[in-house]
Short mmCIF file of C-alpha atoms in Angstrom, two decimals:
data_model
loop_
_atom_site.label_atom_id
_atom_site.label_comp_id
_atom_site.label_asym_id
_atom_site.label_seq_id
_atom_site.Cartn_x
_atom_site.Cartn_y
_atom_site.Cartn_z
CA MET A 1 51.67 133.73 111.80
CA LEU A 2 52.78 136.89 110.38
CA ALA A 3 50.46 138.98 112.85
CA TYR A 4 52.35 137.14 115.59
CA LEU A 5 55.49 137.83 114.42
CA GLN A 6 54.70 141.79 113.86
CA LEU A 7 53.28 141.84 117.27
CA LEU A 8 56.74 140.40 118.61
CA ARG A 9 58.82 142.62 116.61
CA LEU A 10 61.10 139.65 116.09
CA PRO A 11 64.01 141.52 114.56
CA THR A 12 64.65 143.72 117.51
CA VAL A 13 65.40 140.80 119.78
CA PHE A 14 68.88 140.65 118.48
CA THR A 15 69.37 143.93 120.81
CA ALA A 16 68.54 141.94 123.84
CA MET A 17 70.99 138.98 122.59
CA ALA A 18 73.80 141.58 121.92
CA ASP A 19 73.42 142.98 125.51
CA ILE A 20 73.94 139.56 127.04
CA ALA A 21 76.87 138.68 124.73
CA LEU A 22 78.74 141.69 125.71
CA GLY A 23 77.90 141.44 129.52
CA PHE A 24 78.90 137.79 129.48
CA ALA A 25 82.30 138.79 127.47
CA LEU A 26 83.02 141.52 129.65
CA THR A 27 82.28 139.83 133.17
CA LYS A 28 83.72 136.42 132.07
CA GLY A 29 86.94 138.06 130.48
CA PHE A 30 87.44 140.35 133.52
CA LEU A 31 86.54 138.24 136.38
CA TYR A 32 88.10 134.85 135.12
CA GLY A 33 90.61 135.70 132.76
CA PRO A 34 90.76 135.85 128.93
CA ILE A 35 87.86 135.03 126.58
CA ALA A 36 89.90 131.84 125.41
CA GLY A 37 90.03 130.74 129.11
CA ALA A 38 93.70 129.52 128.79
CA THR A 39 95.52 129.82 131.96
CA ALA A 40 99.30 128.75 132.68
CA ASP A 41 97.92 126.14 135.15
CA GLY A 42 95.46 124.40 132.79
CA PRO A 43 91.98 124.56 131.54
CA PRO A 44 89.81 127.21 133.24
CA GLN A 45 87.19 126.41 135.82
CA VAL A 46 84.69 128.85 134.84
CA GLY A 47 83.97 131.44 132.04
CA TRP A 48 83.13 130.70 128.25
CA ASN A 49 83.46 126.85 129.08
CA GLU A 50 79.90 127.23 130.66
CA PRO A 51 78.03 127.53 127.56
CA GLY A 52 74.69 126.31 129.30
CA LYS A 53 74.78 129.44 131.23
CA PHE A 54 75.47 131.70 128.15
CA VAL A 55 72.37 130.21 126.30
CA GLY A 56 70.32 130.35 129.59
CA LEU A 57 70.93 134.02 129.76
CA LEU A 58 70.02 134.52 125.92
CA ILE A 59 66.99 132.63 126.29
CA ALA A 60 65.92 134.46 129.25
CA SER A 61 66.74 137.99 128.09
CA SER A 62 65.30 137.37 124.61
CA CYS A 63 62.00 135.77 126.14
CA LEU A 64 61.57 138.66 128.79
CA TYR A 65 62.32 141.15 125.82
CA LEU A 66 59.48 139.67 123.49
CA SER A 67 57.12 139.50 126.27
CA GLY A 68 57.59 143.24 126.86
CA MET A 69 56.97 143.83 123.25
CA VAL A 70 53.68 141.78 123.32
CA PHE A 71 52.26 143.58 126.66
CA ASN A 72 53.13 146.96 125.13
CA ASP A 73 50.88 146.22 122.29
CA LEU A 74 48.42 144.63 124.41
CA PHE A 75 48.29 147.54 126.99
CA ASP A 76 48.10 150.17 124.31
CA ARG A 77 45.54 148.63 122.36
CA LYS A 78 42.95 151.31 122.74
CA GLN A 79 45.71 154.12 121.72
CA ASP A 80 47.04 151.88 118.96
CA LEU A 81 43.06 151.55 117.65
CA ALA A 82 43.02 155.49 117.10
CA GLU A 83 46.94 155.97 115.87
CA ARG A 84 47.96 152.51 114.48
CA PRO A 85 44.95 150.74 113.76
CA GLY A 86 47.00 148.24 111.21
CA ARG A 87 49.06 146.64 114.34
CA PRO A 88 48.02 143.19 115.02
CA ILE A 89 45.76 143.54 118.24
CA PRO A 90 43.65 146.66 117.08
CA SER A 91 43.39 145.21 113.64
CA GLY A 92 41.91 141.88 115.13
CA ARG A 93 44.49 139.90 113.42
CA VAL A 94 45.54 138.68 117.06
CA THR A 95 43.10 138.75 119.90
CA ALA A 96 43.88 140.32 123.30
CA LYS A 97 43.39 136.79 124.79
CA SER A 98 45.89 135.43 122.55
CA ALA A 99 48.54 138.33 123.11
CA ALA A 100 48.25 137.92 126.81
CA ILE A 101 48.62 134.10 126.64
CA LEU A 102 51.62 134.77 124.39
CA GLY A 103 53.17 137.45 126.55
CA MET A 104 52.70 135.31 129.68
CA THR A 105 54.39 132.11 128.14
CA LEU A 106 57.25 134.16 127.02
CA MET A 107 57.58 135.79 130.41
CA LEU A 108 57.60 132.42 132.24
CA ILE A 109 59.75 130.91 129.79
CA GLY A 110 62.13 133.73 130.36
CA ILE A 111 62.06 133.46 134.15
CA ALA A 112 62.71 129.47 133.89
CA ALA A 113 65.56 129.94 131.85
CA ALA A 114 67.05 132.72 134.07
CA ALA A 115 66.44 130.14 137.16
CA THR A 116 68.74 127.59 135.19
CA VAL A 117 71.45 129.99 135.27
CA CYS A 118 71.68 131.01 139.02
CA GLN A 119 69.96 132.64 141.91
CA ILE A 120 70.92 136.05 141.10
CA SER A 121 69.56 135.71 137.36
CA LEU A 122 66.27 134.32 138.39
CA GLU A 123 65.80 137.35 140.91
CA VAL A 124 66.75 139.84 138.22
CA SER A 125 64.35 138.06 135.86
CA LEU A 126 61.53 138.30 138.36
CA LEU A 127 62.38 142.05 138.98
CA LEU A 128 62.23 142.56 135.11
CA ALA A 129 58.91 140.72 134.77
CA VAL A 130 57.32 143.02 137.44
CA MET A 131 58.75 146.16 135.65
CA ILE A 132 57.35 144.72 132.51
CA LEU A 133 54.06 144.51 133.85
CA ALA A 134 54.20 147.65 135.39
#
């Protein structure tokens, strides 16, 4: 289990979450009023009262980020064998096949989570997936 956590570089995923939180705060606050969402006319119609969209974006971003970490190590395994033999894949603690399955699973979860938010999120996630694999 420790090898998989090292492969994911789990502590770094919080940077992806911070990007989503800031983007959500800036766009929802700017486009739809204050973060608190209160308006003179009553409760807000959109914005922070949509926690499902926020959570969906957090999951999508986190899973795509983590899949990138896994695929980075998978694609660099020959170089890592020479330069960083203690990494999970070159050391044999995680097989290349297991890493590929983990990376693809995370990528698909990320794309599915983005699809639950809106069409644009789905399209961006698909572009990100292509770039991660490229």
